[in-house]
Each structure stands twice: as structure tokens, then as C-alpha cells.
Amino acid sequence: MSQQRHGNTPGNAGAVPAFPDLPEATIARLPEYLRALHNLAEAGSDTISSEGLAAAAGVNSAKLRKDLSHLGSYGTRGVGYDVTLLIDQIEYILGLDQRRAVALVGVGNLGHALAGYDGFASRGFRIVALFDADLEQVGKAINGLTVRHVGELRRAVVEDGITIGVISTPPSAAQGVADDLVAAGVTSILNFAPCVLSVPAGVDVRKVDLAIELQILSFHEHRKASLTALPGGLVGEGGNQEAVGS
Amino acid sequence: MSQQRHGNTPGNAGAVPAFPDLPEATIARLPEYLRALHNLAEAGSDTISSEGLAAAAGVNSAKLRKDLSHLGSYGTRGVGYDVTLLIDQIEYILGLDQRRAVALVGVGNLGHALAGYDGFASRGFRIVALFDADLEQVGKAINGLTVRHVGELRRAVVEDGITIGVISTPPSAAQGVADDLVAAGVTSILNFAPCVLSVPAGVDVRKVDLAIELQILSFHEHRKASLTALPGGLVGEGGNQEAVGS
DNA sequence: CGCGATTTGTGCACGCCTTCACAAGCGCCT
DNA sequence: AGGCGCTTGTGAAGGCGTGCACAAATCGCG
Ligand SMILES: NC(=O)c1ccc[n+]([C@@H]2O[C@H](COP(=O)([O-])OP(=O)(O)OC[C@H]3O[C@@H](n4cnc5c(N)ncnc54)[C@H](O)[C@@H]3O)[C@@H](O)[C@H]2O)c1
Ligand SMILES: NC(=O)c1ccc[n+]([C@@H]2O[C@H](COP(=O)([O-])OP(=O)(O)OC[C@H]3O[C@@H](n4cnc5c(N)ncnc54)[C@H](O)[C@@H]3O)[C@@H](O)[C@H]2O)c1
């Protein structure tokens, strides 16, 4: 790397350092590294080699080193990476030190599960508001939060500094909700409804479609079945272990 | 393509036709095309152009044509693709005409939502068995299915011809459940627990980690925030609309 | 202080994926 | 029947991502 920028810990607030533009594939893996690092820290490890961390995150070690090298030089040759330092670095890059406020729209079957999930809090997020269009749901309390009517969305987004919206409404309502979220100022959306959302430039959308995941698995089942029917029998060509993202 | 294999509709059972080995990226998009096609069929369209289908699926039209060309020549120049024919083709390739049996392990917060979701049925899957280790949950009925004890997993997998397993247990239990599923004969696993699973070759694993999705969005929020702080203001560089998978 | 063991950071080559651009093919209209 | 407009299917180019292999750097030890 060209510039040596060592003692630059995240605690060093103030001027934003030249923001590195990481490859999208790298970004998608950083959260995985982060999770593995937290496990290691909890297990008492102070340092970890790229080989060890790669194994814990389920990736190739060369890939991991290249990914980490993009954020700067935070490893020590002959030793490995300082676990806590790396955690801080990755959390800083991902913007998790800000504990982003999230709004969830559509408190049905799935939304209920998401709202009641405490795993988000430990990974940098606070679900601060729940919304639904069904007056039957409005007023109910889930995990300490009261479900509000979608009409209040705009005000809540501004007041609570919400930047991320999660959509777990039926697909027919998703585009409308997305429009409302964007109009209110949300610039990132996680969509669980199986449909394509159209949003203005500058707004990021990620989609999670569970049926698609199953369908991809189904394809591989189909492929495997047609292979075993052919000569050669079951060869076993390496279990895929792919993240869902990227 | 070299061989002209036209009237070969999926209904044509029997000998398995030379199985095309599609690029992984294409496979991940086929489900999206399929969903869009079903919407079009419901809306009464008989044919659809690559441009139209691409818009409905949220992808580039050239990419869509190349993807579809991998399954054979099912379009008509000057006209477009026959919607029903294409649906049948994609469903056949994905192996959805078999309505695969799925087992769900871990009927907690999230598992409950998944078990109660009727959207899987319409997309080629049947959740045929629910399992939990908690005796408190065992015996309860969800959506017509009774929760069974994980000890019965092996027998159920064999009896019901289950090939896909969904894990929605806490991460600490996930590897054990995966081992049980594999031992029982399951060859595809969809994992919701935030952890890396180790499985033998020949078994496919896909992971869905919602916190990772949020963290990726958080990164982009962080990036956008640091950009607006710089000269140039908010430029708006195209909303990302990326599938989660692949 | 020097040496060997260890591990990072990266140059490089390869393959996959995306996108453009266009020829070939098809149907419709005259 | 012929021409015209539309759409598919694909060749080619460029970009991105991956993984090998190794030089550079650091630590521990004698
Ligand atoms: N439940 C699952 O396991 C599951 C799995 C995969 C995908 N999904 C998808 O997630 C979404 C939610 O699924 P679900 O099972 O929770 O459905 P659901 O019907 O149980 O819940 C939908 C909720 O959204 C609310 N809603 C409807 N229109 C709204 C609007 N305009 N504004 C705000 N709220 C509105 C409804 O009142 C309801 O409470 C669906 O798109 C579904 O396809 C769910
Ligand atoms: N709830 C969410 O919205 C959400 C979101 C993201 C990720 N997740 C992940 O999904 C998984 C499930 O989350 P949850 O909120 O439903 O948790 P939960 O604790 O509500 O449910 C877990 C269930 O698994 C069962 N279980 C535990 N060990 C088992 C075993 N060995 N065999 C079979 N069943 C066993 C438990 O009895 C319980 O019913 C977790 O790994 C969680 O991190 C959940």
C-alpha cells in the first residue's frame, strides 16, 4: 500500500479519512469476517492468522488477505491480525459504530419474527419503529415497541433519524411502501417481498427471497439426481458453501 | 446451439435429457424470471419480449437473453418468448415440477413464520415436516403440521422423501442439526443461523443472514454519508437492485 | 546480533460474468 | 410475393473476482 496510516483507530473521530472504495464482493464478506472475529474474541483469542480467520469465515485465506488489505495494513507479518483492532476497523468501515436506526414495515407473520429478534441489536442495528396498515395490528406491542400506522412513517423517519427500512408486507403493497420510505428520507431498503422495487438513484435496495434460495437448491438437487443416473455414480464434487448476498 | 431440441416439453418424462450445465449466475436469476413470468401469465400475456421480461425481473435484457439461450432456443425472433412454454421450461430446469419435500428444523420465532408461510407452496415446495428439540414445542400444530422431535428426523426424511432441509435453530445447534440432516440423507440445506456449516462434498448449503444484509446496506449508508460531506454533493449513482444469493 | 520460521501483502494469470452491438430470423402488411 | 420492422441469439471485448505463488516483513531464539 502506498500510505502508511497506522494508529488510525476508529475512535479517531473528526475528519472522515479518504473513504476506500472496496470491491462489492469484499463488502459482502466483511460482515462474515466480523462475525467470526466476534466469536474469536469471545473465545479469548488476541490475534488470528489469515488462515485461521478464513477457516472460521468459510473462505479462502488468500481472498481474505486481499479483502483485508483493501482496508489498510492491519496485520503483522509472522503473527497475524489483532482481533480487537480488526473488529473496530471493520465495524467502522461498515458504519456499525453508529448503531443505525431501522424501521420495519409490515408486522405480519415474518415481520413479527424480525421485530422480536434480538440478534440485530448485537450486530449494530436498532429497530426503532414498527409500522402496519392494518388497524388490527396498530397499537400492539412487540418487544417493547408499539406498532404504528404507516401514516406516521414520514414523521418517525425524520424524528428518529431512520436511514434503513425493512419491508415485510405482501408484494402488492411493497412498491407503495418503498415509495413512502424514500419520500420520508430512507436511503436503504431491505425487501422481503418477492417483487422488484423501483427506486430513485441513490437509494440502495437489497432483496431477500427465501423461495429463490430454495429454488436454487432445487436446481442442484435436480442436477445431482440426473448425474447419479448417469455412469460415474455419485462423484461428490464439493459442497457449495455460498453466502447469500453478493 | 448445436442441437435442435424443440418439442421437448417437460411433460416428456422418461430419459433425462443431457443436463445443461448453466452458469451459476444464470441459475440464481432463473427464479426471478420465473416469478416475473407467473405475474405476466396471470395478467393475461401470451408472449413477452426479452426487453419486457427483463424489466419485470429487474435485469439487463441482453443478460436475460443470454441466460435463456443457455436453456435452448425458446423464443421467436420478431415476437418474443411464449410465456407458458418458458414457465414450463424454467420449472423443469429448476426441478420444481417435482414439488420437493422440505423439512424445517427449529420452530422458534423465525421457524414459526416460515412454517406458516403459504408462499412456498405456490413456488414448488411442500414443507412436509417440522422438528424441534424443545419438548415444549413438540406436538404443537402449525398450518396443519405437527411439530415432531428431532429424534424422528431420520425416519421422516426417508419416509417422506425429503431432500431439502431448512435450519432455523440458534447457531450453536446448527452444525449438529446439519450433521443429522446429512446423515438422514438430505443433500441440500438452507441455513438461517449465522454460522458456517461444514458438510461433506455433494451437499449444497445456502445461507441467509439477515444481519449481513443490513450490514451491507449500512456500509453503503456510510459511504453515501461520507460522499455528501465532500464536494460534489449528492450525485446519485444509481440505486443498486441486487438479488441476495449468488 | 543473526537466522530460521512464520505470516502478511500483492503481482499475475486465468476464468467468469456482463454488456454492447449486430447479423440472422420471423411475422405482418401491402 | 416481397419488403420492412421487430426481436432473438451470439461473437467479442472489457471488467471483475479468484487463487496461486512468492517476496517482504516480523518475531523468537540461540
Ligand atoms: N412468512 C414467511 O416466512 C415469508 C417467507 C418468505 C417471504 N415472505 C414474504 O414476506 C412478506 C410478508 O410475509 P408475511 O407472511 O409476514 O405476510 P403477512 O400477510 O402475514 O403480513 C403482511 C403484513 O403487512 C401488512 N401490510 C399490508 N399492506 C401494508 C401497507 N401498505 N403498509 C404497511 N403494512 C402493510 C399487513 O397488515 C400484514 O400485517 C410477503 O411479501 C411474503 O411474500 C414471507
Ligand atoms: N427471528 C429472526 O427474525 C431472525 C433473524 C435473523 C436470523 N435469525 C436466526 O435464525 C435462527 C432462529 O432464530 P429464532 O429467532 O427463531 O430463534 P428461537 O430461539 O426463537 O428459535 C430457535 C428454535 O430452535 C429450537 N432448537 C434449539 N436447538 C435445537 C436442536 N438442536 N434441534 C432442533 N431444534 C432446536 C429451539 O427449541 C427453538 O424453538 C437463529 O439462528 C437466529 O440467529 C432469526
Coordinates of C-alpha atoms in Angstrom, one line a residue, chain B:
Chain B
M1 CA -26.7 -24.0 -30.1
S2 CA -25.7 -27.2 -31.8
Q3 CA -28.6 -29.5 -31.3
Q4 CA -32.2 -28.6 -32.1
R5 CA -34.3 -30.0 -29.3
H6 CA -37.6 -28.3 -29.8
G7 CA -40.8 -30.1 -28.9
N8 CA -39.1 -31.3 -25.8
T9 CA -41.5 -30.1 -23.2
P10 CA -41.1 -31.1 -19.5
G11 CA -44.1 -33.2 -19.7
N12 CA -41.9 -35.5 -21.7
A13 CA -40.8 -37.7 -18.9
G14 CA -38.6 -40.7 -19.1
A15 CA -34.9 -40.5 -20.2
V16 CA -33.3 -37.5 -18.7
P17 CA -32.1 -35.1 -21.5
A18 CA -28.5 -34.1 -21.5
F19 CA -28.5 -31.8 -18.5
P20 CA -27.3 -28.4 -19.4
D21 CA -24.6 -27.0 -17.1
L22 CA -25.7 -23.5 -16.6
P23 CA -23.5 -20.8 -15.2
E24 CA -24.2 -20.3 -11.5
A25 CA -25.1 -16.7 -12.1
T26 CA -27.8 -17.7 -14.5
I27 CA -29.3 -20.3 -12.2
A28 CA -29.6 -17.6 -9.5
R29 CA -31.6 -15.5 -11.9
L30 CA -33.9 -18.1 -13.3
P31 CA -36.2 -18.0 -10.2
E32 CA -36.6 -14.3 -10.7
Y33 CA -37.6 -14.7 -14.3
L34 CA -40.0 -17.4 -13.3
R35 CA -41.7 -15.1 -10.8
A36 CA -42.0 -12.4 -13.4
L37 CA -43.4 -14.8 -15.9
H38 CA -46.0 -16.0 -13.5
N39 CA -47.1 -12.5 -12.9
L40 CA -47.3 -11.9 -16.7
A41 CA -49.3 -15.1 -17.2
E42 CA -51.7 -14.0 -14.5
A43 CA -52.0 -10.7 -16.3
G44 CA -53.0 -12.5 -19.4
S45 CA -49.9 -12.1 -21.5
D46 CA -49.2 -14.9 -24.0
T47 CA -45.8 -13.7 -25.2
I48 CA -43.2 -11.4 -23.8
S49 CA -40.2 -9.7 -25.3
S50 CA -36.8 -10.0 -23.7
E51 CA -37.0 -6.3 -23.0
G52 CA -40.3 -6.6 -21.2
L53 CA -39.3 -9.6 -19.2
A54 CA -36.0 -8.1 -18.3
A55 CA -37.8 -5.0 -17.0
A56 CA -40.2 -7.1 -15.0
A57 CA -37.3 -9.1 -13.5
G58 CA -35.1 -6.0 -13.0
V59 CA -32.2 -7.1 -15.2
N60 CA -30.5 -6.1 -18.4
S61 CA -32.2 -7.5 -21.5
A62 CA -29.0 -8.8 -23.1
K63 CA -28.2 -10.7 -19.9
L64 CA -31.7 -12.2 -19.9
R65 CA -31.4 -13.4 -23.5
K66 CA -28.1 -15.0 -22.9
D67 CA -29.4 -16.7 -19.8
L68 CA -32.4 -18.0 -21.6
S69 CA -30.3 -19.1 -24.6
H70 CA -28.5 -21.5 -22.3
L71 CA -31.7 -23.5 -21.8
G72 CA -32.2 -23.7 -25.5
S73 CA -34.0 -21.7 -28.2
Y74 CA -37.4 -21.0 -26.8
G75 CA -38.0 -17.6 -28.2
T76 CA -39.3 -16.4 -31.6
R77 CA -37.5 -13.6 -33.3
G78 CA -39.7 -10.7 -34.0
V79 CA -42.2 -11.9 -31.4
G80 CA -40.7 -12.8 -28.1
Y81 CA -41.0 -15.7 -25.7
D82 CA -44.1 -17.8 -25.2
V83 CA -44.9 -17.2 -21.5
T84 CA -46.3 -20.6 -20.7
L85 CA -43.7 -22.5 -22.5
L86 CA -40.9 -20.6 -20.8
I87 CA -42.5 -21.2 -17.4
D88 CA -42.6 -24.9 -18.0
Q89 CA -39.0 -24.9 -19.2
I90 CA -37.6 -23.0 -16.2
E91 CA -39.7 -25.0 -13.8
Y92 CA -38.4 -28.2 -15.4
I93 CA -34.8 -27.0 -15.2
L94 CA -35.1 -26.0 -11.6
G95 CA -36.7 -29.3 -10.8
L96 CA -39.8 -27.6 -9.5
D97 CA -42.2 -29.9 -11.2
Q98 CA -41.4 -32.4 -8.5
R99 CA -42.7 -30.2 -5.7
R100 CA -39.8 -31.1 -3.5
A101 CA -40.4 -32.1 0.1
V102 CA -38.8 -29.8 2.7
A103 CA -38.1 -30.3 6.4
L104 CA -37.8 -27.4 8.7
V105 CA -35.8 -27.7 11.9
G106 CA -36.2 -25.2 14.7
V107 CA -39.7 -23.9 15.1
G108 CA -38.9 -20.8 17.1
N109 CA -39.5 -17.2 16.3
L110 CA -38.4 -17.4 12.7
G111 CA -39.2 -21.0 12.0
H112 CA -42.8 -20.4 13.0
A113 CA -43.1 -17.7 10.4
L114 CA -41.6 -19.9 7.8
A115 CA -43.8 -22.8 8.6
G116 CA -46.8 -20.6 8.4
Y117 CA -45.9 -19.1 5.1
D118 CA -48.1 -20.3 2.2
G119 CA -45.9 -18.7 -0.4
F120 CA -43.6 -21.7 -0.7
A121 CA -46.4 -24.0 -1.9
S122 CA -47.1 -21.8 -4.9
R123 CA -43.4 -21.8 -5.8
G124 CA -42.7 -25.5 -6.0
F125 CA -42.2 -26.6 -2.4
R126 CA -44.0 -28.5 0.3
I127 CA -42.9 -28.2 3.8
V128 CA -43.8 -31.7 5.0
A129 CA -42.2 -31.9 8.4
L130 CA -41.4 -29.6 11.3
F131 CA -38.8 -30.5 14.0
D132 CA -37.7 -29.0 17.3
A133 CA -35.6 -30.2 20.2
D134 CA -37.8 -28.4 22.8
L135 CA -40.4 -30.7 24.2
E136 CA -42.5 -27.7 24.8
Q137 CA -42.8 -27.2 21.1
V138 CA -43.2 -30.8 20.1
G139 CA -46.8 -31.7 19.5
K140 CA -48.0 -28.3 18.5
A141 CA -49.7 -27.9 15.2
I142 CA -48.8 -25.2 12.7
N143 CA -50.6 -24.8 9.5
G144 CA -51.8 -28.4 9.6
L145 CA -48.4 -29.8 10.5
T146 CA -47.4 -31.2 13.9
V147 CA -44.0 -30.4 15.3
R148 CA -42.0 -33.5 15.9
H149 CA -38.9 -34.2 17.9
V150 CA -35.6 -34.0 16.1
G151 CA -35.0 -37.6 17.0
E152 CA -37.6 -38.6 14.4
L153 CA -35.8 -36.7 11.7
R154 CA -34.0 -39.6 10.1
R155 CA -37.1 -41.7 9.7
A156 CA -39.2 -38.8 8.4
V157 CA -36.6 -37.9 5.8
V158 CA -36.6 -41.3 4.4
E159 CA -40.3 -41.9 4.6
D160 CA -41.3 -38.5 3.1
G161 CA -38.6 -38.4 0.5
I162 CA -37.2 -35.2 1.9
T163 CA -34.2 -33.8 0.1
I164 CA -34.0 -30.2 1.4
G165 CA -33.6 -29.1 5.0
V166 CA -34.1 -25.7 6.4
I167 CA -32.3 -24.8 9.6
S168 CA -33.7 -22.1 11.8
T169 CA -32.2 -23.1 15.2
P170 CA -29.8 -21.0 17.2
P171 CA -26.3 -21.0 15.6
S172 CA -24.9 -23.2 18.4
A173 CA -27.2 -26.0 17.4
A174 CA -26.9 -25.5 13.6
Q175 CA -23.9 -27.7 12.9
G176 CA -25.4 -30.6 14.9
V177 CA -28.7 -30.3 13.0
A178 CA -26.8 -30.1 9.7
D179 CA -25.0 -33.3 10.6
D180 CA -28.2 -35.0 11.4
L181 CA -29.9 -33.8 8.2
V182 CA -27.0 -35.1 6.1
A183 CA -26.9 -38.4 8.0
A184 CA -30.6 -38.8 7.2
G185 CA -30.0 -38.3 3.5
V186 CA -30.7 -34.6 2.9
T187 CA -28.4 -33.2 0.2
S188 CA -29.4 -29.5 0.3
I189 CA -29.6 -27.2 3.3
L190 CA -30.9 -23.7 3.7
N191 CA -29.3 -22.2 6.8
F192 CA -30.7 -19.2 8.7
A193 CA -28.4 -19.5 11.6
P194 CA -25.5 -17.0 11.4
C195 CA -22.6 -19.5 11.3
V196 CA -20.6 -21.5 8.9
L197 CA -21.7 -25.1 8.3
S198 CA -19.3 -27.8 7.4
V199 CA -20.8 -30.5 5.2
P200 CA -19.4 -33.4 3.2
A201 CA -18.9 -33.0 -0.6
G202 CA -22.1 -33.4 -2.6
V203 CA -24.2 -31.5 -0.1
D204 CA -25.2 -27.9 -1.0
V205 CA -25.6 -25.2 1.6
R206 CA -27.0 -21.8 1.1
K207 CA -27.1 -19.3 3.9
V208 CA -29.4 -16.4 4.6
D209 CA -28.1 -14.0 7.1
L210 CA -30.4 -11.0 7.6
A211 CA -27.9 -9.1 9.7
I212 CA -25.4 -9.3 6.9
E213 CA -27.8 -7.8 4.5
L214 CA -28.4 -4.9 6.9
Q215 CA -24.6 -4.5 7.4
I216 CA -24.1 -4.3 3.6
L217 CA -26.7 -1.6 3.5
S218 CA -25.1 0.1 6.4
F219 CA -21.8 0.2 4.5
H220 CA -23.5 2.0 1.6
E221 CA -25.1 4.4 4.0
H222 CA -21.7 5.1 5.5
R223 CA -20.2 5.6 2.0
K224 CA -23.1 7.9 0.9
A225 CA -22.7 9.9 4.1
S226 CA -19.0 10.4 3.6
L227 CA -19.6 11.4 0.0
T228 CA -22.1 14.1 0.6
A229 CA -19.6 15.6 3.1
L230 CA -17.3 16.0 0.2
P231 CA -17.6 18.5 -2.8
G232 CA -19.9 17.3 -5.5
G233 CA -22.9 16.9 -3.2
L234 CA -25.2 14.0 -3.6
V235 CA -24.6 12.8 -7.1
G236 CA -26.9 9.8 -7.1
E237 CA -25.0 7.0 -8.7
G238 CA -27.8 4.5 -9.5
G239 CA -29.8 2.6 -7.0
N240 CA -28.4 -0.9 -6.5
Q241 CA -31.0 -3.6 -7.1
E242 CA -29.2 -6.7 -6.3
A243 CA -30.5 -10.1 -5.6
V244 CA -29.4 -11.9 -2.5
G245 CA -27.9 -15.1 -3.4
S246 CA -25.1 -16.0 -5.7

